[in-house]
GROMACS .gro file of C-alpha atoms in nm:
model
  446
    1MET     CA    1   1.141   1.982   7.221
    2ALA     CA    2   0.924   2.188   6.973
    3LEU     CA    3   0.959   2.469   6.728
    4GLU     CA    4   0.890   2.800   6.884
    5ALA     CA    5   0.609   2.998   6.727
    6ILE     CA    6   0.695   3.272   6.476
    7PRO     CA    7   0.617   3.602   6.640
    8GLY     CA    8   0.337   3.791   6.474
    9VAL     CA    9   0.238   3.507   6.233
   10LYS     CA   10  -0.104   3.348   6.299
   11LEU     CA   11  -0.198   3.047   6.079
   12THR     CA   12  -0.529   2.891   6.213
   13PRO     CA   13  -0.719   2.691   5.951
   14THR     CA   14  -1.096   2.723   5.894
   15ALA     CA   15  -1.353   2.503   5.746
   16THR     CA   16  -1.493   2.767   5.520
   17LYS     CA   17  -1.338   2.916   5.205
   18GLU     CA   18  -1.300   3.274   5.333
   19ILE     CA   19  -1.019   3.514   5.405
   20LEU     CA   20  -0.977   3.563   5.772
   21SER     CA   21  -0.709   3.730   5.973
   22SER     CA   22  -0.644   3.401   6.146
   23ASN     CA   23  -0.575   3.180   5.840
   24TYR     CA   24  -0.389   3.416   5.605
   25LEU     CA   25  -0.083   3.624   5.644
   26GLU     CA   26  -0.178   3.985   5.733
   27ALA     CA   27  -0.011   4.275   5.574
   28THR     CA   28   0.140   4.377   5.906
   29ASP     CA   29   0.298   4.039   5.944
   30PHE     CA   30   0.565   4.115   5.699
   31ASP     CA   31   0.522   4.490   5.675
   32PHE     CA   32   0.356   4.482   5.332
   33SER     CA   33   0.113   4.753   5.245
   34ASN     CA   34  -0.145   4.509   5.117
   35GLN     CA   35  -0.180   4.147   5.029
   36TYR     CA   36  -0.356   4.232   4.696
   37LEU     CA   37  -0.160   4.333   4.393
   38PRO     CA   38  -0.263   4.677   4.275
   39GLU     CA   39  -0.337   4.760   3.917
   40LEU     CA   40  -0.030   4.949   3.811
   41MET     CA   41  -0.062   5.228   3.557
   42ASN     CA   42   0.301   5.249   3.447
   43LYS     CA   43   0.259   5.559   3.234
   44GLU     CA   44   0.339   5.896   3.399
   45PHE     CA   45   0.093   6.162   3.314
   46SER     CA   46   0.204   6.519   3.244
   47ARG     CA   47  -0.073   6.698   3.436
   48TYR     CA   48   0.093   7.040   3.392
   49GLY     CA   49   0.165   6.991   3.021
   50ASN     CA   50   0.506   7.077   2.881
   51GLN     CA   51   0.662   7.276   3.167
   52SER     CA   52   0.952   7.414   2.968
   53ILE     CA   53   0.948   7.783   2.932
   54LYS     CA   54   1.233   7.829   2.696
   55GLY     CA   55   1.200   7.945   2.344
   56PHE     CA   56   1.171   8.325   2.353
   57ILE     CA   57   1.551   8.394   2.317
   58GLU     CA   58   1.577   8.115   2.053
   59ARG     CA   59   1.287   8.273   1.847
   60MET     CA   60   1.398   8.632   1.875
   61GLY     CA   61   1.776   8.630   1.871
   62GLN     CA   62   2.084   8.489   1.719
   63GLU     CA   63   2.398   8.357   1.880
   64ALA     CA   64   2.763   8.461   1.830
   65PRO     CA   65   3.094   8.363   2.005
   66MET     CA   66   3.303   8.596   2.210
   67GLN     CA   67   3.643   8.580   2.372
   68SER     CA   68   3.630   8.843   2.646
   69ASP     CA   69   3.491   8.904   2.994
   70LEU     CA   70   3.328   9.223   2.873
   71ILE     CA   71   3.097   9.307   2.574
   72LYS     CA   72   3.093   9.669   2.471
   73TRP     CA   73   2.915   9.851   2.194
   74SER     CA   74   2.811  10.193   2.109
   75GLU     CA   75   2.485  10.328   1.964
   76GLU     CA   76   2.448  10.658   1.793
   77GLY     CA   77   2.297  10.943   1.979
   78ARG     CA   78   2.042  11.194   1.843
   79LEU     CA   79   2.160  11.384   1.546
   80ARG     CA   80   2.007  11.713   1.643
   81PRO     CA   81   2.033  11.834   2.012
   82VAL     CA   82   1.731  11.958   2.202
   83GLY     CA   83   1.673  12.131   2.534
   84THR     CA   84   1.404  12.050   2.789
   85GLY     CA   85   1.338  12.207   3.124
   86VAL     CA   86   1.497  12.532   3.012
   87THR     CA   87   1.446  12.851   3.219
   88ARG     CA   88   1.457  13.213   3.097
   89SER     CA   89   1.559  13.542   3.248
   90SER     CA   90   1.504  13.818   2.996
   91ASN     CA   91   1.704  13.709   2.689
   92VAL     CA   92   1.924  13.454   2.882
   93PHE     CA   93   1.822  13.092   2.876
   94THR     CA   94   1.970  12.833   3.125
   95LEU     CA   95   2.032  12.478   3.040
   96ALA     CA   96   2.324  12.283   3.199
   97ALA     CA   97   2.585  12.156   2.952
   98HIS     CA   98   2.381  12.273   2.646
   99THR     CA   99   2.507  12.229   2.292
  100PHE     CA  100   2.363  12.545   2.129
  101ARG     CA  101   2.605  12.763   1.938
  102VAL     CA  102   2.635  13.131   1.835
  103ASN     CA  103   2.417  13.207   1.533
  104ASP     CA  104   2.187  12.907   1.580
  105THR     CA  105   1.830  12.991   1.503
  106VAL     CA  106   1.615  12.839   1.784
  107ILE     CA  107   1.247  12.766   1.842
  108PHE     CA  108   1.094  12.773   2.191
  109ASN     CA  109   0.772  12.628   2.332
  110ASP     CA  110   0.636  12.644   2.688
  111GLY     CA  111   0.324  12.428   2.614
  112THR     CA  112   0.113  12.745   2.541
  113ASN     CA  113   0.321  12.991   2.346
  114GLU     CA  114   0.590  12.963   2.078
  115ASP     CA  115   0.872  13.193   1.991
  116LYS     CA  116   1.185  13.193   1.777
  117GLY     CA  117   1.512  13.382   1.792
  118ILE     CA  118   1.889  13.366   1.726
  119VAL     CA  119   2.170  13.283   1.959
  120SER     CA  120   2.412  13.570   2.016
  121VAL     CA  121   2.621  13.457   2.317
  122VAL     CA  122   2.691  13.118   2.489
  123THR     CA  123   2.852  13.003   2.810
  124THR     CA  124   2.866  12.651   2.955
  125ASP     CA  125   2.521  12.656   3.101
  126THR     CA  126   2.357  12.957   2.936
  127PHE     CA  127   2.280  13.093   2.592
  128THR     CA  128   2.155  13.439   2.506
  129VAL     CA  129   1.888  13.456   2.235
  130LEU     CA  130   1.771  13.763   2.048
  131PRO     CA  131   1.387  13.735   1.994
  132SER     CA  132   1.251  13.752   1.641
  133ALA     CA  133   0.940  13.934   1.745
  134SER     CA  134   0.939  14.312   1.803
  135ALA     CA  135   0.726  14.255   2.114
  136GLY     CA  136   0.979  14.033   2.272
  137TRP     CA  137   0.896  13.698   2.432
  138ALA     CA  138   0.555  13.549   2.463
  139ILE     CA  139   0.691  13.231   2.629
  140GLY     CA  140   0.705  13.203   2.997
  141THR     CA  141   1.021  13.162   3.215
  142THR     CA  142   1.008  12.800   3.313
  143ALA     CA  143   0.940  12.449   3.167
  144ILE     CA  144   1.055  12.560   2.815
  145LYS     CA  145   1.147  12.315   2.538
  146CYS     CA  146   1.362  12.417   2.249
  147PHE     CA  147   1.572  12.300   1.955
  148ALA     CA  148   1.791  12.458   1.691
  149TYR     CA  149   1.622  12.450   1.349
  150SER     CA  150   1.899  12.611   1.148
  151ASN     CA  151   2.149  12.905   1.163
  152GLU     CA  152   2.208  13.239   0.995
  153TYR     CA  153   2.521  13.457   0.939
  154ARG     CA  154   2.568  13.806   0.816
  155LYS     CA  155   2.760  13.887   0.498
  156GLY     CA  156   3.143  13.879   0.519
  157THR     CA  157   3.169  13.706   0.857
  158GLU     CA  158   3.366  13.418   0.990
  159GLY     CA  159   3.222  13.067   1.000
  160ARG     CA  160   3.152  12.847   1.307
  161ALA     CA  161   3.373  12.893   1.603
  162GLU     CA  162   3.315  12.535   1.733
  163SER     CA  163   3.191  12.197   1.610
  164LEU     CA  164   2.952  11.947   1.756
  165GLU     CA  165   3.115  11.610   1.819
  166ALA     CA  166   2.931  11.279   1.784
  167ASN     CA  167   2.767  11.173   2.116
  168PRO     CA  168   2.721  10.791   2.110
  169ASP     CA  169   2.571  10.598   2.400
  170ILE     CA  170   2.806  10.330   2.528
  171PHE     CA  171   2.660  10.001   2.646
  172GLU     CA  172   2.830   9.699   2.809
  173ASN     CA  173   2.743   9.369   2.951
  174LYS     CA  174   2.921   9.074   3.113
  175PRO     CA  175   2.858   8.708   3.070
  176ILE     CA  176   2.751   8.479   3.362
  177ILE     CA  177   2.845   8.116   3.411
  178ILE     CA  178   2.538   7.900   3.466
  179LYS     CA  179   2.576   7.545   3.594
  180GLU     CA  180   2.365   7.238   3.678
  181LYS     CA  181   2.426   6.885   3.804
  182ASP     CA  182   2.255   6.551   3.825
  183SER     CA  183   2.405   6.264   4.022
  184VAL     CA  184   2.293   5.902   4.059
  185ASN     CA  185   2.487   5.618   4.229
  186GLY     CA  186   2.576   5.295   4.048
  187SER     CA  187   2.321   5.088   4.248
  188ASP     CA  188   2.026   5.314   4.152
  189MET     CA  189   2.128   5.318   3.795
  190SER     CA  190   2.048   4.948   3.781
  191GLN     CA  191   1.742   4.951   3.994
  192ILE     CA  192   1.417   4.896   3.812
  193GLY     CA  193   1.096   5.084   3.896
  194TRP     CA  194   0.736   5.037   3.806
  195ILE     CA  195   0.691   5.369   3.613
  196GLU     CA  196   0.795   5.376   3.254
  197VAL     CA  197   0.977   5.696   3.182
  198GLU     CA  198   1.141   5.864   2.885
  199GLY     CA  199   1.470   6.044   2.929
  200GLU     CA  200   1.815   6.114   2.804
  201GLY     CA  201   1.899   5.743   2.776
  202GLY     CA  202   1.582   5.640   2.603
  203MET     CA  203   1.266   5.481   2.750
  204GLY     CA  204   1.253   5.231   3.029
  205TYR     CA  205   1.186   5.162   3.397
  206LEU     CA  206   1.489   5.332   3.534
  207TRP     CA  207   1.381   5.628   3.734
  208TYR     CA  208   1.709   5.815   3.698
  209LEU     CA  209   1.629   5.866   3.327
  210LYS     CA  210   1.343   6.088   3.431
  211SER     CA  211   1.544   6.285   3.687
  212ARG     CA  212   1.823   6.337   3.447
  213SER     CA  213   1.584   6.449   3.169
  214GLN     CA  214   1.423   6.703   3.402
  215THR     CA  215   1.763   6.819   3.516
  216ARG     CA  216   1.852   6.905   3.155
  217GLN     CA  217   1.515   7.070   3.101
  218ARG     CA  218   1.556   7.280   3.420
  219PHE     CA  219   1.906   7.385   3.305
  220ASP     CA  220   1.767   7.497   2.966
  221ASP     CA  221   1.507   7.703   3.157
  222TYR     CA  222   1.775   7.864   3.379
  223ILE     CA  223   1.971   7.967   3.079
  224GLU     CA  224   1.663   8.133   2.938
  225MET     CA  225   1.562   8.298   3.256
  226GLY     CA  226   1.905   8.408   3.327
  227MET     CA  227   1.909   8.601   3.010
  228ILE     CA  228   1.553   8.749   3.077
  229GLU     CA  229   1.569   8.823   3.445
  230GLY     CA  230   1.944   8.892   3.496
  231VAL     CA  231   2.058   9.221   3.652
  232SER     CA  232   2.388   9.385   3.680
  233PHE     CA  233   2.498   9.380   4.046
  234GLU     CA  234   2.559   9.737   4.161
  235SER     CA  235   2.913   9.836   4.278
  236GLY     CA  236   2.914   9.822   4.657
  237SER     CA  237   2.635   9.566   4.680
  238ALA     CA  238   2.684   9.256   4.888
  239ALA     CA  239   2.671   9.043   4.575
  240ALA     CA  240   2.940   9.254   4.395
  241THR     CA  241   3.156   9.259   4.717
  242ALA     CA  242   3.139   8.876   4.708
  243GLY     CA  243   3.280   8.869   4.357
  244PHE     CA  244   2.975   8.826   4.143
  245THR     CA  245   2.901   9.060   3.856
  246GLY     CA  246   2.556   8.957   3.740
  247THR     CA  247   2.450   9.031   3.381
  248GLU     CA  248   2.202   9.275   3.221
  249GLY     CA  249   1.893   9.073   3.131
  250PHE     CA  250   1.623   9.149   2.884
  251PHE     CA  251   1.382   9.299   3.131
  252GLU     CA  252   1.647   9.527   3.285
  253ALA     CA  253   1.751   9.655   2.947
  254VAL     CA  254   1.395   9.704   2.805
  255GLU     CA  255   1.287   9.894   3.118
  256GLN     CA  256   1.534  10.163   3.018
  257GLY     CA  257   1.323  10.202   2.694
  258ASN     CA  258   0.945  10.251   2.696
  259ILE     CA  259   0.704  10.125   2.963
  260PHE     CA  260   0.333  10.113   2.918
  261ASP     CA  261   0.128  10.088   3.239
  262GLY     CA  262  -0.134   9.822   3.251
  263LEU     CA  263  -0.313   9.632   2.972
  264ILE     CA  264  -0.371   9.750   2.611
  265THR     CA  265  -0.745   9.739   2.588
  266ASP     CA  266  -0.833   9.975   2.309
  267LEU     CA  267  -0.704  10.162   2.000
  268THR     CA  268  -0.630  10.467   2.211
  269ASP     CA  269  -0.365  10.265   2.404
  270VAL     CA  270  -0.222  10.141   2.069
  271ASP     CA  271  -0.209  10.490   1.935
  272GLU     CA  272  -0.019  10.608   2.247
  273ILE     CA  273   0.240  10.337   2.203
  274LEU     CA  274   0.285  10.393   1.828
  275ASP     CA  275   0.314  10.760   1.881
  276ARG     CA  276   0.610  10.693   2.118
  277LEU     CA  277   0.770  10.446   1.881
  278ASN     CA  278   0.724  10.678   1.589
  279LYS     CA  279   0.962  10.920   1.769
  280GLN     CA  280   1.226  10.649   1.814
  281GLY     CA  281   1.347  10.433   1.534
  282ALA     CA  282   1.021  10.421   1.346
  283ILE     CA  283   1.067  10.048   1.284
  284SER     CA  284   0.753   9.925   1.109
  285GLU     CA  285   0.732   9.562   1.230
  286TYR     CA  286   0.702   9.434   1.578
  287LEU     CA  287   0.640   9.105   1.759
  288MET     CA  288   0.435   9.104   2.076
  289PHE     CA  289   0.480   8.835   2.331
  290ASN     CA  290   0.189   8.858   2.591
  291ARG     CA  291   0.054   8.684   2.892
  292PHE     CA  292  -0.294   8.537   2.846
  293ALA     CA  293  -0.490   8.834   2.979
  294GLN     CA  294  -0.319   9.082   2.744
  295ASP     CA  295  -0.351   8.843   2.445
  296ARG     CA  296  -0.720   8.803   2.517
  297ALA     CA  297  -0.761   9.182   2.555
  298ILE     CA  298  -0.618   9.247   2.211
  299ASP     CA  299  -0.844   8.980   2.056
  300ALA     CA  300  -1.145   9.152   2.214
  301MET     CA  301  -1.026   9.493   2.099
  302LEU     CA  302  -0.981   9.376   1.743
  303ALA     CA  303  -1.310   9.198   1.734
  304SER     CA  304  -1.494   9.498   1.855
  305GLN     CA  305  -1.386   9.680   1.536
  306ASN     CA  306  -1.625   9.478   1.336
  307SER     CA  307  -1.917   9.691   1.220
  308TYR     CA  308  -2.124   9.396   1.102
  309GLY     CA  309  -2.220   9.260   1.441
  310VAL     CA  310  -2.226   9.371   1.802
  311GLY     CA  311  -1.893   9.290   1.954
  312GLY     CA  312  -1.763   9.144   1.642
  313THR     CA  313  -1.976   8.838   1.647
  314SER     CA  314  -1.988   8.787   1.273
  315TYR     CA  315  -1.623   8.703   1.254
  316GLY     CA  316  -1.569   8.355   1.113
  317ALA     CA  317  -1.939   8.305   1.031
  318PHE     CA  318  -1.971   8.456   0.689
  319ASP     CA  319  -2.110   8.140   0.515
  320ASN     CA  320  -2.379   8.105   0.791
  321SER     CA  321  -2.276   7.742   0.860
  322GLU     CA  322  -2.379   7.591   1.195
  323ASP     CA  323  -2.063   7.381   1.168
  324MET     CA  324  -1.831   7.666   1.152
  325ALA     CA  325  -1.664   7.787   1.475
  326LEU     CA  326  -1.671   8.147   1.570
  327ASN     CA  327  -1.308   8.264   1.534
  328LEU     CA  328  -1.220   8.564   1.754
  329GLY     CA  329  -0.855   8.494   1.768
  330PHE     CA  330  -0.612   8.726   1.579
  331THR     CA  331  -0.247   8.680   1.484
  332GLY     CA  332  -0.183   9.056   1.454
  333PHE     CA  333  -0.293   9.378   1.309
  334LYS     CA  334  -0.171   9.669   1.098
  335LEU     CA  335  -0.225  10.033   1.194
  336ALA     CA  336  -0.072  10.358   1.069
  337GLY     CA  337   0.201  10.171   0.873
  338TYR     CA  338   0.301   9.952   1.175
  339GLU     CA  339   0.258   9.577   1.155
  340ILE     CA  340   0.222   9.405   1.495
  341TYR     CA  341   0.210   9.024   1.529
  342LYS     CA  342   0.127   8.875   1.859
  343SER     CA  343   0.146   8.543   2.045
  344GLN     CA  344   0.132   8.415   2.404
  345TRP     CA  345   0.448   8.399   2.615
  346LYS     CA  346   0.411   8.096   2.850
  347TYR     CA  347   0.679   8.235   3.085
  348LEU     CA  348   0.457   8.532   3.185
  349ASP     CA  349   0.172   8.303   3.300
  350ASP     CA  350   0.360   8.009   3.450
  351PRO     CA  351   0.287   7.992   3.821
  352THR     CA  352   0.646   7.886   3.883
  353ALA     CA  353   0.783   8.184   3.697
  354ARG     CA  354   0.643   8.535   3.631
  355GLY     CA  355   0.288   8.404   3.670
  356LEU     CA  356   0.362   8.390   4.050
  357PHE     CA  357   0.353   8.766   4.078
  358SER     CA  358   0.059   9.005   4.053
  359GLY     CA  359  -0.020   9.376   4.089
  360ASN     CA  360   0.246   9.623   3.976
  361ALA     CA  361   0.494   9.339   3.931
  362THR     CA  362   0.287   9.184   3.655
  363VAL     CA  363   0.458   9.181   3.315
  364ASN     CA  364   0.171   9.185   3.067
  365GLY     CA  365   0.387   9.163   2.751
  366VAL     CA  366   0.673   9.300   2.549
  367MET     CA  367   0.690   9.451   2.204
  368CYS     CA  368   1.009   9.365   2.016
  369PRO     CA  369   1.120   9.518   1.681
  370THR     CA  370   1.223   9.280   1.413
  371GLY     CA  371   1.518   9.300   1.171
  372VAL     CA  372   1.877   9.406   1.245
  373LYS     CA  373   2.052   9.718   1.368
  374THR     CA  374   2.392   9.855   1.280
  375VAL     CA  375   2.616   9.927   1.578
  376TYR     CA  376   2.980   9.993   1.641
  377ASP     CA  377   3.153   9.704   1.810
  378ASN     CA  378   3.414   9.863   2.046
  379VAL     CA  379   3.603   9.538   2.085
  380LEU     CA  380   3.627   9.452   1.715
  381GLY     CA  381   3.666   9.816   1.618
  382ALA     CA  382   3.409   9.791   1.326
  383ASN     CA  383   3.048   9.832   1.244
  384ALA     CA  384   2.829   9.521   1.276
  385SER     CA  385   2.479   9.450   1.175
  386LEU     CA  386   2.316   9.258   1.461
  387PRO     CA  387   1.970   9.153   1.552
  388PHE     CA  388   1.799   9.357   1.823
  389LEU     CA  389   1.847   9.062   2.056
  390HIS     CA  390   2.140   8.831   2.041
  391VAL     CA  391   2.334   8.611   2.277
  392LYS     CA  392   2.709   8.611   2.307
  393TYR     CA  393   2.873   8.296   2.441
  394ARG     CA  394   3.234   8.216   2.534
  395LYS     CA  395   3.431   8.018   2.274
  396SER     CA  396   3.788   7.982   2.158
  397ALA     CA  397   3.972   7.739   1.937
  398THR     CA  398   4.007   7.502   2.240
  399GLU     CA  399   3.706   7.574   2.450
  400ASP     CA  400   3.342   7.611   2.361
  401ARG     CA  401   3.135   7.710   2.659
  402ARG     CA  402   2.796   7.761   2.477
  403TYR     CA  403   2.654   7.448   2.623
  404LYS     CA  404   2.894   7.202   2.785
  405VAL     CA  405   2.786   6.856   2.901
  406TRP     CA  406   3.015   6.599   3.056
  407ASN     CA  407   3.002   6.291   3.285
  408VAL     CA  408   3.211   6.196   3.591
  409GLY     CA  409   3.220   5.867   3.778
  410SER     CA  410   3.262   5.503   3.738
  411ALA     CA  411   2.898   5.399   3.658
  412GLY     CA  412   2.687   5.393   3.347
  413ASN     CA  413   2.963   5.347   3.095
  414VAL     CA  414   3.177   5.615   3.249
  415SER     CA  415   3.509   5.531   3.406
  416ASN     CA  416   3.711   5.842   3.477
  417SER     CA  417   3.675   5.854   3.851
  418SER     CA  418   3.663   5.623   4.148
  419LEU     CA  419   3.330   5.759   4.249
  420ASP     CA  420   3.063   5.484   4.243
  421ALA     CA  421   2.810   5.711   4.072
  422ASN     CA  422   2.741   5.890   3.748
  423GLU     CA  423   2.735   6.274   3.763
  424LEU     CA  424   2.605   6.471   3.473
  425HIS     CA  425   2.749   6.826   3.471
  426MET     CA  426   2.623   7.110   3.253
  427LEU     CA  427   2.768   7.464   3.200
  428SER     CA  428   2.700   7.761   2.991
  429GLU     CA  429   2.875   8.104   2.987
  430ARG     CA  430   2.678   8.373   2.798
  431ALA     CA  431   2.526   8.721   2.800
  432LEU     CA  432   2.237   8.888   2.622
  433CYS     CA  433   2.283   9.197   2.421
  434VAL     CA  434   1.980   9.424   2.366
  435ILE     CA  435   2.040   9.664   2.079
  436ALA     CA  436   1.845   9.989   2.041
  437ARG     CA  437   1.652   9.935   2.359
  438ASN     CA  438   1.459  10.256   2.287
  439ASN     CA  439   1.261  10.066   2.031
  440PHE     CA  440   1.123   9.808   2.278
  441VAL     CA  441   0.811   9.841   2.490
  442MET     CA  442   0.730   9.669   2.812
  443LEU     CA  443   0.368   9.634   2.919
  444LYS     CA  444   0.371   9.618   3.299
  445GLY     CA  445   0.141   9.663   3.594
  446ALA     CA  446  -0.209   9.570   3.699
   0.00000   0.00000   0.00000
C-alpha cells in the first residue's frame, strides 16, 4: 500500500537553485494570490481630502430648544402701503384689496409721467382721486405705481373714518427626524485587518472603526444638508399623503427673497444687488459663501480695480521683492456703506453634493446678513431677538433630541440585547428658521 498523491500538488526536486513550478507550491495549489509577501502600506490615504461638508449652519446660526411639532413666528410687514399694477379710468383707480383711505394724498407714476392727487371716495377694490393739476392726469391708464405720502383735511371736519391694522407676515416650519445606523457583528469587531485606521474607538487595525467613523461623519452631513436642502411637502403630494411633512430648508426660504441670475463679475452686478438690499432691511454687513468660480470671479473683479497695473498685477508686490508672492485673493470689500466678506463654501463644489449639478441648477453663492433680528414668537407670545439663521431642536426635561447616540447589542462592551452585534444608532430632530428672508440673496444659474 502507498500514500495517494495530493491532488494539485507537484513537488519534483531539481538540481539547480531556481524556482520552478515543479519544485515549489504554486499559488493555485492552495488558492493563494501569490507566494510572495507584498509590501503593505498600512496607512489609508485621503485622496479626496476632508470630505465633510458641514460647518455652514454652525458658523452662521445658533441653536435653541423647542417643545412643539410646529415653529411659528411673525415678521412685521411694510409700514406704508403701496400699490403696483394699478389701472385708471378717469378719476377712478382700481387695485384689488387696496388700503388707501379718504383724504390720503397720493403720488402716481407710470414710468414716464408723475401726478399727485387726493382720495375722495374708496370701495373695496377702487379709490377715486381728485387730480392736483388743473390739466388733469398726465399718467396713462395701466401699469401705474402709487403710494400715499400724507393726508389733508379741511377745517372743522371729522377725523379718520377707519384705521390701518398691522399686517405681519406669519411664517412656520416643522422639524424633521433624521436617523443613521452602523452595525457590526461580534466576530468582525475582533477581526484584525492590515490597514491602520482611526475612528470612534481610537486608532488600530479594526476596520469597523473606519466604517463607524464615516457613518457618524455621514450623519453630520445629512443633518447639515437636511437643513439646507429641505422642502415642505405640499398638501396632496404623495409624500404628504404618506405621512411625511418635510421641513423648509435654507434654499427654499432664501429663494423667497432675492435671486441674482448668474455670477457676479463686475461692480455693476454688485450695485444691482446692493440697490435691492438697500430697499429691504438696509443691513450693512454681509457674509458671502461662494462656489469656487464665484469666489474667483470676485477676486478678479477686485484686482481689476487697481489703477497701478493692468489687471491689478501690482497687488502684493509693493516692495519689488522677487520672493514675494503675488496676492490676488481678497477676504472682502466695502462699497456704499456695505461691508461684504466672502469665503468658499465647499458644499457648492463637492461632486457628491451641489457640485453634481450644472446649468440653471447651479448655486453660485449666497449672501447672508449678520447680526440679529427682533421677531414675535407666536408660541412664546413675546418678542425675541434671534440670529437670521438658527436651528430649533426638540428637548424637554427628560428627552434631548438634538444629537442622540446609543448602542444596542451584546458585543463591544454593550450587553443590552441578545443580538450578537454592536449597533450604533443616531438621531436628531430639528428645523431651521430663516428670519427676514428678504435680506438674503441667492446667486443662481449658469
